[in-house]
PDB file of C-alpha atoms in Angstrom:
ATOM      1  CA  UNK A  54     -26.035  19.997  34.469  1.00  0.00           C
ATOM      2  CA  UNK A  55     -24.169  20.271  31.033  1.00  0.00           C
ATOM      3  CA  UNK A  56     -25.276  17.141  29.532  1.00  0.00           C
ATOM      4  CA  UNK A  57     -24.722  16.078  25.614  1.00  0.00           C
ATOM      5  CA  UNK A  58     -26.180  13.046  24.055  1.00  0.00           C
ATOM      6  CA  UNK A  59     -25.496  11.380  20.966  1.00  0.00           C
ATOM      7  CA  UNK A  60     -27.437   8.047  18.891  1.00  0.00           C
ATOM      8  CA  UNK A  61     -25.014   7.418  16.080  1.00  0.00           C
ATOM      9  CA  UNK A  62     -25.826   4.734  13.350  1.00  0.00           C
ATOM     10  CA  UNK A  63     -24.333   3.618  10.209  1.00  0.00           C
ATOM     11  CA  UNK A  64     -23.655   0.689   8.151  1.00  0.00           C
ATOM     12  CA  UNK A  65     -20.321   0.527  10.538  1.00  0.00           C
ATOM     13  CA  UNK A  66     -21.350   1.301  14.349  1.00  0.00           C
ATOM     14  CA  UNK A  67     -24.036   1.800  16.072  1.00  0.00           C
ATOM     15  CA  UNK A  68     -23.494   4.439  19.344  1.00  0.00           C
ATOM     16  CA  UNK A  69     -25.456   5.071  21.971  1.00  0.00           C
ATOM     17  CA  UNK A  70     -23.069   8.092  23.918  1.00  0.00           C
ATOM     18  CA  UNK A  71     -23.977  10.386  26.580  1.00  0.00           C
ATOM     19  CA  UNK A  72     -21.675  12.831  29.009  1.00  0.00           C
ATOM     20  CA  UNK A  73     -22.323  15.053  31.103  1.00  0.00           C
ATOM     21  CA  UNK A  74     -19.683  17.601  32.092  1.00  0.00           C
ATOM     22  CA  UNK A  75     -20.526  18.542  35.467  1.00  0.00           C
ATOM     23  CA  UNK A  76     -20.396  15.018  36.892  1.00  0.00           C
ATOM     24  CA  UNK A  77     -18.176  12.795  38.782  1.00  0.00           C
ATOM     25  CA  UNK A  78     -16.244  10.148  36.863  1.00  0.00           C
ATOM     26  CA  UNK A  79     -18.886   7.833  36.651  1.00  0.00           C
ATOM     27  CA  UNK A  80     -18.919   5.644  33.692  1.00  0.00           C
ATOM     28  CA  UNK A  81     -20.163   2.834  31.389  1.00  0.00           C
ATOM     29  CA  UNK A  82     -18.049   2.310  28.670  1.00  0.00           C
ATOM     30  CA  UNK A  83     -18.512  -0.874  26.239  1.00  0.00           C
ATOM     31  CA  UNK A  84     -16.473  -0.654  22.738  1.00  0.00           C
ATOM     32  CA  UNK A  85     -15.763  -4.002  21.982  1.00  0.00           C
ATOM     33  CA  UNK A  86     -12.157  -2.772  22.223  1.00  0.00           C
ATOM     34  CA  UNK A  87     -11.033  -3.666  25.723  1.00  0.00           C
ATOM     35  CA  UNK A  88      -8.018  -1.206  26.097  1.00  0.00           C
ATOM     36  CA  UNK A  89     -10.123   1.660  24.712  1.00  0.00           C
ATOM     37  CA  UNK A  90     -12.273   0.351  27.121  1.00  0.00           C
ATOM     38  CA  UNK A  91      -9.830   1.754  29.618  1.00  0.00           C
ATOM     39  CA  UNK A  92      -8.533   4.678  28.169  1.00  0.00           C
ATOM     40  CA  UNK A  93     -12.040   6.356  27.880  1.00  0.00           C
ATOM     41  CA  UNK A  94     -12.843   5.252  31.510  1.00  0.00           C
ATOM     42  CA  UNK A  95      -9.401   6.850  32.469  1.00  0.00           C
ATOM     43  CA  UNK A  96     -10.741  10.153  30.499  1.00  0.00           C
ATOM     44  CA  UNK A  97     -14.050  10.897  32.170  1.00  0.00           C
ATOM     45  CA  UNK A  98     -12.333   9.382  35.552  1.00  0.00           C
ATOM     46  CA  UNK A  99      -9.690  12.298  35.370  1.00  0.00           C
ATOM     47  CA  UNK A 100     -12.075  14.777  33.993  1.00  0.00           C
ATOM     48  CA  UNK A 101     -14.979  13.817  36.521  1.00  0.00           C
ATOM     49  CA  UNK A 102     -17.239  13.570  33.380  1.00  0.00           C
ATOM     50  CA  UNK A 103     -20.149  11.072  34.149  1.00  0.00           C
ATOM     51  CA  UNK A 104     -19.831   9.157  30.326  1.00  0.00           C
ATOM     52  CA  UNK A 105     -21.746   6.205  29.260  1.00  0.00           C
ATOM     53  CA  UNK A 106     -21.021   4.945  25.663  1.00  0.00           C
ATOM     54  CA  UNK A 107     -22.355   1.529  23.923  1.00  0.00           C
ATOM     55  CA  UNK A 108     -20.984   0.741  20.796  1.00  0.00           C
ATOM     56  CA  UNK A 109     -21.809  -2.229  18.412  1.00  0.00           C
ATOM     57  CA  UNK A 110     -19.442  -1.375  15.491  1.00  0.00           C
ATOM     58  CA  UNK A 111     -18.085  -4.076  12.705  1.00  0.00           C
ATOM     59  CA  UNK A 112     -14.681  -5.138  14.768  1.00  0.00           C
ATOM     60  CA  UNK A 113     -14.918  -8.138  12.529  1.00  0.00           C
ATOM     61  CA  UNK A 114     -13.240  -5.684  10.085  1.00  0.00           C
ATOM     62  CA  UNK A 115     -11.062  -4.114  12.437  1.00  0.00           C
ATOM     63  CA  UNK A 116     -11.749  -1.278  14.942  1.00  0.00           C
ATOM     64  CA  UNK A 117     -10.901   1.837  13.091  1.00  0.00           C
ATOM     65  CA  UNK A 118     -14.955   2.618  12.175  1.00  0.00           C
ATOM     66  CA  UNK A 119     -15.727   2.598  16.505  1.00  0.00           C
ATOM     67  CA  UNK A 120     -12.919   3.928  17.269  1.00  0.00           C
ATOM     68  CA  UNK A 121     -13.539   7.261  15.079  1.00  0.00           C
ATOM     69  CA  UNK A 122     -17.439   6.612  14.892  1.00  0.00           C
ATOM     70  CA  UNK A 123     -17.020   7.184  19.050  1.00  0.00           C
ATOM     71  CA  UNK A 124     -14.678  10.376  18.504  1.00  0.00           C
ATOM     72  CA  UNK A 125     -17.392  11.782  16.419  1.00  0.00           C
ATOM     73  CA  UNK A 126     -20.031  11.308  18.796  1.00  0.00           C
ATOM     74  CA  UNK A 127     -18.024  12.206  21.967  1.00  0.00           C
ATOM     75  CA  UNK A 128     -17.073  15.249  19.952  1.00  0.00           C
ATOM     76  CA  UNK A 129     -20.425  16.368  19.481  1.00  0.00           C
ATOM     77  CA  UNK A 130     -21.498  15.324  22.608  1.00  0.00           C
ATOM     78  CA  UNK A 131     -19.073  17.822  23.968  1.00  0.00           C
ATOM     79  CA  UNK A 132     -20.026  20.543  21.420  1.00  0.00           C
ATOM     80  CA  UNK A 133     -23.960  19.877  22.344  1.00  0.00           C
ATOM     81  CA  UNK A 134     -23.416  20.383  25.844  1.00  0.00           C
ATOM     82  CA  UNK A 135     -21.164  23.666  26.477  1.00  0.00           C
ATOM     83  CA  UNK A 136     -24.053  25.151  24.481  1.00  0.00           C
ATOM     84  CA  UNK A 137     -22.907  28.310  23.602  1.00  0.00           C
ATOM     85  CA  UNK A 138     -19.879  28.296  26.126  1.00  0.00           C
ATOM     86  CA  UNK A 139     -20.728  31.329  28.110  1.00  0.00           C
ATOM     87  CA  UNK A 140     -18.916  31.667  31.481  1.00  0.00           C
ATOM     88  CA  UNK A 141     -15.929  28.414  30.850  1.00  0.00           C
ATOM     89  CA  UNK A 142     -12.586  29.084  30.674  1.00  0.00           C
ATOM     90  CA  UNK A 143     -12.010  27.849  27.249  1.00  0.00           C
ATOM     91  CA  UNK A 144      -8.571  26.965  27.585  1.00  0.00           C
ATOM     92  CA  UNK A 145      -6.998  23.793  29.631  1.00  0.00           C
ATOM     93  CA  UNK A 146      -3.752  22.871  29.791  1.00  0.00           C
ATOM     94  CA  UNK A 147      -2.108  19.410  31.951  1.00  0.00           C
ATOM     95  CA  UNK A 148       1.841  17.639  31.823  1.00  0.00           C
ATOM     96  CA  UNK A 149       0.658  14.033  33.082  1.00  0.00           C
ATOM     97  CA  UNK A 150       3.781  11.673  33.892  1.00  0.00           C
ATOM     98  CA  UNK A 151       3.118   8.037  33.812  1.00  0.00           C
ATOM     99  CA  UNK A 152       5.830   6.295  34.967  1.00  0.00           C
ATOM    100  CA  UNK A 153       9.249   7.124  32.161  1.00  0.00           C
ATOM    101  CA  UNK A 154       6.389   8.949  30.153  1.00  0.00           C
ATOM    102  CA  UNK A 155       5.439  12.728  30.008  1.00  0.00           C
ATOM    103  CA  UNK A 156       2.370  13.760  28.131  1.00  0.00           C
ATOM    104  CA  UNK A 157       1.112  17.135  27.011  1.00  0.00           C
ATOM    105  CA  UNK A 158      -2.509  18.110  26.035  1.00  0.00           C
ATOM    106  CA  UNK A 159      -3.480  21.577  25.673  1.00  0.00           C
ATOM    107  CA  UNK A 160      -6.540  22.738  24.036  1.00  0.00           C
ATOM    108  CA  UNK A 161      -8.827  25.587  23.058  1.00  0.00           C
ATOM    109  CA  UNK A 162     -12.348  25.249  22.666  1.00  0.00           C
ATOM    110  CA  UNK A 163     -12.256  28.122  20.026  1.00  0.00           C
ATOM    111  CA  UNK A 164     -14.805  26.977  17.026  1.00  0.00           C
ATOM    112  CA  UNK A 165     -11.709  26.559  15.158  1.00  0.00           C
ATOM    113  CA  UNK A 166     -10.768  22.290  15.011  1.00  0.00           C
ATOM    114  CA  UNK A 167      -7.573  21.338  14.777  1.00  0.00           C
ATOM    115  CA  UNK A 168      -5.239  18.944  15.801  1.00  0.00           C
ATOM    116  CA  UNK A 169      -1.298  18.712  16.042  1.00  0.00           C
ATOM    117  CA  UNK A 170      -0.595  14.881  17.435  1.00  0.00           C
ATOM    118  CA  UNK A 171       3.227  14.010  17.960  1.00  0.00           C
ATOM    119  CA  UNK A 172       3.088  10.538  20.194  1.00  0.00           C
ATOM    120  CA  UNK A 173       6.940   9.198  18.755  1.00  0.00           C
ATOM    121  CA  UNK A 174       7.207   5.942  18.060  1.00  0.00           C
ATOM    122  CA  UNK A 175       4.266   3.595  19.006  1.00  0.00           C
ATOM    123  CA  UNK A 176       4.164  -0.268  18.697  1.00  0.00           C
ATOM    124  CA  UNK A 177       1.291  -1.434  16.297  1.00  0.00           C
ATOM    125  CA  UNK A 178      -0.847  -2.905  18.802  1.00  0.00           C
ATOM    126  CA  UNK A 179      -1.941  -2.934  22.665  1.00  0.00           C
ATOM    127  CA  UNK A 180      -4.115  -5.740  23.791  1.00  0.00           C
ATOM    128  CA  UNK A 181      -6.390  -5.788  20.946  1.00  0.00           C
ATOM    129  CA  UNK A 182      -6.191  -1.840  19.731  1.00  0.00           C
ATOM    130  CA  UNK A 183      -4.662  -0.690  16.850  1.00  0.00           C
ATOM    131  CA  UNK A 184      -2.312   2.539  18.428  1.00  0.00           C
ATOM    132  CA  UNK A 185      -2.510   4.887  15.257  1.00  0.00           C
ATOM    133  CA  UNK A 186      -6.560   4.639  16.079  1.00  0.00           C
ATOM    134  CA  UNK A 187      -5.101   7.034  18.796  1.00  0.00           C
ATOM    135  CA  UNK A 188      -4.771   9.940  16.208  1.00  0.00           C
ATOM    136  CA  UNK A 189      -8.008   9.244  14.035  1.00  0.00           C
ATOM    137  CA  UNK A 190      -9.759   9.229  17.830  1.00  0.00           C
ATOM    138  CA  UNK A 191      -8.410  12.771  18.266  1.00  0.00           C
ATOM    139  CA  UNK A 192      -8.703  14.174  15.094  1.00  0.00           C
ATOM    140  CA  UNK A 193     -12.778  13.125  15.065  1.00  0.00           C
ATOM    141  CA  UNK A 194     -12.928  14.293  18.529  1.00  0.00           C
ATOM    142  CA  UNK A 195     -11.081  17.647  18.178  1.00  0.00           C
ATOM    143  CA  UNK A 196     -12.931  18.339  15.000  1.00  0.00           C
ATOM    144  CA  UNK A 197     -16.332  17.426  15.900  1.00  0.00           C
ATOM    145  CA  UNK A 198     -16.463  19.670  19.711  1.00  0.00           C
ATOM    146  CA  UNK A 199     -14.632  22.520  17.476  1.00  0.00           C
ATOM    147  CA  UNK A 200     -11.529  22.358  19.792  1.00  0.00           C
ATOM    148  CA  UNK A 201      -8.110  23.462  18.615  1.00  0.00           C
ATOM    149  CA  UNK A 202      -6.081  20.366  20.271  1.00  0.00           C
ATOM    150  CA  UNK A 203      -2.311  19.863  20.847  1.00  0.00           C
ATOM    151  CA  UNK A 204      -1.036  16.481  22.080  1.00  0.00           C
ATOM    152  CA  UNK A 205       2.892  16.012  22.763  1.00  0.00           C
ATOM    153  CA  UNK A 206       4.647  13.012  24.104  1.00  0.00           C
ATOM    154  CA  UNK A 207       8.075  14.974  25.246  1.00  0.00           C
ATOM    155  CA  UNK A 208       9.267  11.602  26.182  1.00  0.00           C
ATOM    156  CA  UNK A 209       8.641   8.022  27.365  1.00  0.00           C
ATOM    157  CA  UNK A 210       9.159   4.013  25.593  1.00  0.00           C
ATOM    158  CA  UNK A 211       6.448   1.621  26.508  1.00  0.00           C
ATOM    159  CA  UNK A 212       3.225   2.691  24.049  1.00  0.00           C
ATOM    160  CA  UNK A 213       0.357   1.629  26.651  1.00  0.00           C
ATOM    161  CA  UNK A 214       2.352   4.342  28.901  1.00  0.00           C
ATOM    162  CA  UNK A 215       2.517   6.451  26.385  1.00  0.00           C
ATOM    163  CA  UNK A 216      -1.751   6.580  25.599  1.00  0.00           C
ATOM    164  CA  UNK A 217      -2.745   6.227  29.287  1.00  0.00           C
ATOM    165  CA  UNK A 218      -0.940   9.523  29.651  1.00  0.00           C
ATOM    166  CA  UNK A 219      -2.364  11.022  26.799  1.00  0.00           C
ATOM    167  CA  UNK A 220      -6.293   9.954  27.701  1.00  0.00           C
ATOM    168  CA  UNK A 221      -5.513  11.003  31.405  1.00  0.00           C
ATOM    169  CA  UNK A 222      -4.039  14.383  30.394  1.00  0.00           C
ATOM    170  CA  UNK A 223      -7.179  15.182  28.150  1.00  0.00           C
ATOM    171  CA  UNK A 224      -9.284  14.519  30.923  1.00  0.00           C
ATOM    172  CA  UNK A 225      -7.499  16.882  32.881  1.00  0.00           C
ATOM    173  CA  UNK A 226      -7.293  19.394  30.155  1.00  0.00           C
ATOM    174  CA  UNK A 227     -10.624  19.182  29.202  1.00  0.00           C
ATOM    175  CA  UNK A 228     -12.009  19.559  32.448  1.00  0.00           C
ATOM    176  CA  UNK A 229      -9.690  23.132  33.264  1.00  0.00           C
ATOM    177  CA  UNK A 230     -11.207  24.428  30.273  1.00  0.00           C
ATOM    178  CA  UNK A 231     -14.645  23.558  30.738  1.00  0.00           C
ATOM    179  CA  UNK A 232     -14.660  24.427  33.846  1.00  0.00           C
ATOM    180  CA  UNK A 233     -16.273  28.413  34.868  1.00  0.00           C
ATOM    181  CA  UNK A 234     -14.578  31.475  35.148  1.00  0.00           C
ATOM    182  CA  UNK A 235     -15.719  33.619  38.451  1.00  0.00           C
ATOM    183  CA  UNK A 236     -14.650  36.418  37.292  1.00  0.00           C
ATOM    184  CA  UNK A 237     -16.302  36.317  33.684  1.00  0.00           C
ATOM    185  CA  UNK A 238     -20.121  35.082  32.722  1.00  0.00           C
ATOM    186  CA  UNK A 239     -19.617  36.151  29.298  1.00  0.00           C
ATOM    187  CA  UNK A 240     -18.279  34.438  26.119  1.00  0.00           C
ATOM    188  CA  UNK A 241     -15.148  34.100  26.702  1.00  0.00           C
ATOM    189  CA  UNK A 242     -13.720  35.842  23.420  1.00  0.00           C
ATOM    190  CA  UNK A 243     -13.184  39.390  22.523  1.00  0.00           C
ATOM    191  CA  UNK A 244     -15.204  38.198  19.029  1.00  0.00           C
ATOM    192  CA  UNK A 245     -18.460  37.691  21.460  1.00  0.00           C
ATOM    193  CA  UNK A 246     -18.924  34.157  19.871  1.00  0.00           C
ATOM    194  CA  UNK A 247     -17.054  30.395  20.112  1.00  0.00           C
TER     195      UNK A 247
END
């Protein structure tokens, strides 16, 4: 089992985060934020990663420091437990339609972070989370797994539409590319190193 764990603390957040890639959906998932809530269990339920995260961060604030804090640590979580990503496929690509919405994720777990993030318009808020935390999420997440990661909305209007299909689209993504190759064991990279 490919299994990454993280304890995070700071000043802001405190994380307890664990995942492991090989599982089945299962999840625990506790933010304080109750629609990230739902997006993350929407993740690991389309990837079929087992993910259990606990975070006490400073909401009273707002929820920008757990909502990156967490795409740190899932980040690394990620990183810690592909190891040194012999045998995966490395690349995943998924179109997810919810409802008038089309999402695209595709990613490359190369070593090399970096995001491109083009959602349109959002509204400001969904339940009680802030919908540019969507980006800073990525962008900590990409970053700290070392994936290369491309997010399109082609097209859609209602915003919580909009993120389900992004957080089910990365699940599905992610899980293609970490996923093994039968017909290679190696590194996956003519470089012989991710």
């Amino acid at each position: 089992m490919r299994v990454g764990k993280v304890l995070r603390e700071t000043n802001e957040t405190k994380i307890n985060l664990q995942i492991n890639l090989d599982g089945s959906g299962k999840n625990s998932i506790d933010t304080g934020i109750g629609f990230f809530n739902h997006m993350l269990n929407l993740f690991a339920a389309h990837g079929r990663f087992d993910l259990e995260i606990a975070c006490n961060g400073d909401l009273e604030v707002d929820g920008h420091h757990s909502v990156e804090d967490i795409g740190i640590a899932l980040g690394t979580a990620i990183k810690n437990a592909l190891g040194d990503k012999r045998g995966i496929n490395r690349y995943g690509t998924f179109f997810l339609p919810m409802d008038e919405s089309l999402a695209l994720v595709s990613l490359d777990i190369s070593g090399r972070p970096f995001l491109v993030f083009d959602a349109g318009e959002l509204a400001p808020m969904v339940g009680n989370f802030d919908t540019e935390l969507t980006e800073e999420f990525l962008r900590a997440l990409a970053f700290n797994a070392g994936i290369t990661l491309h997010v399109k909305i082609l097209y859609g209007k209602n915003t919580h539409h909009k993120i389900e299909a992004i957080f089910k689209a990365l699940g599905h993504a992610l899980r293609i590319a970490v996923s093994y190759d039968e017909k290679n064991s190696g590194i996956p990279s003519t470089k012989g190193i991710l």
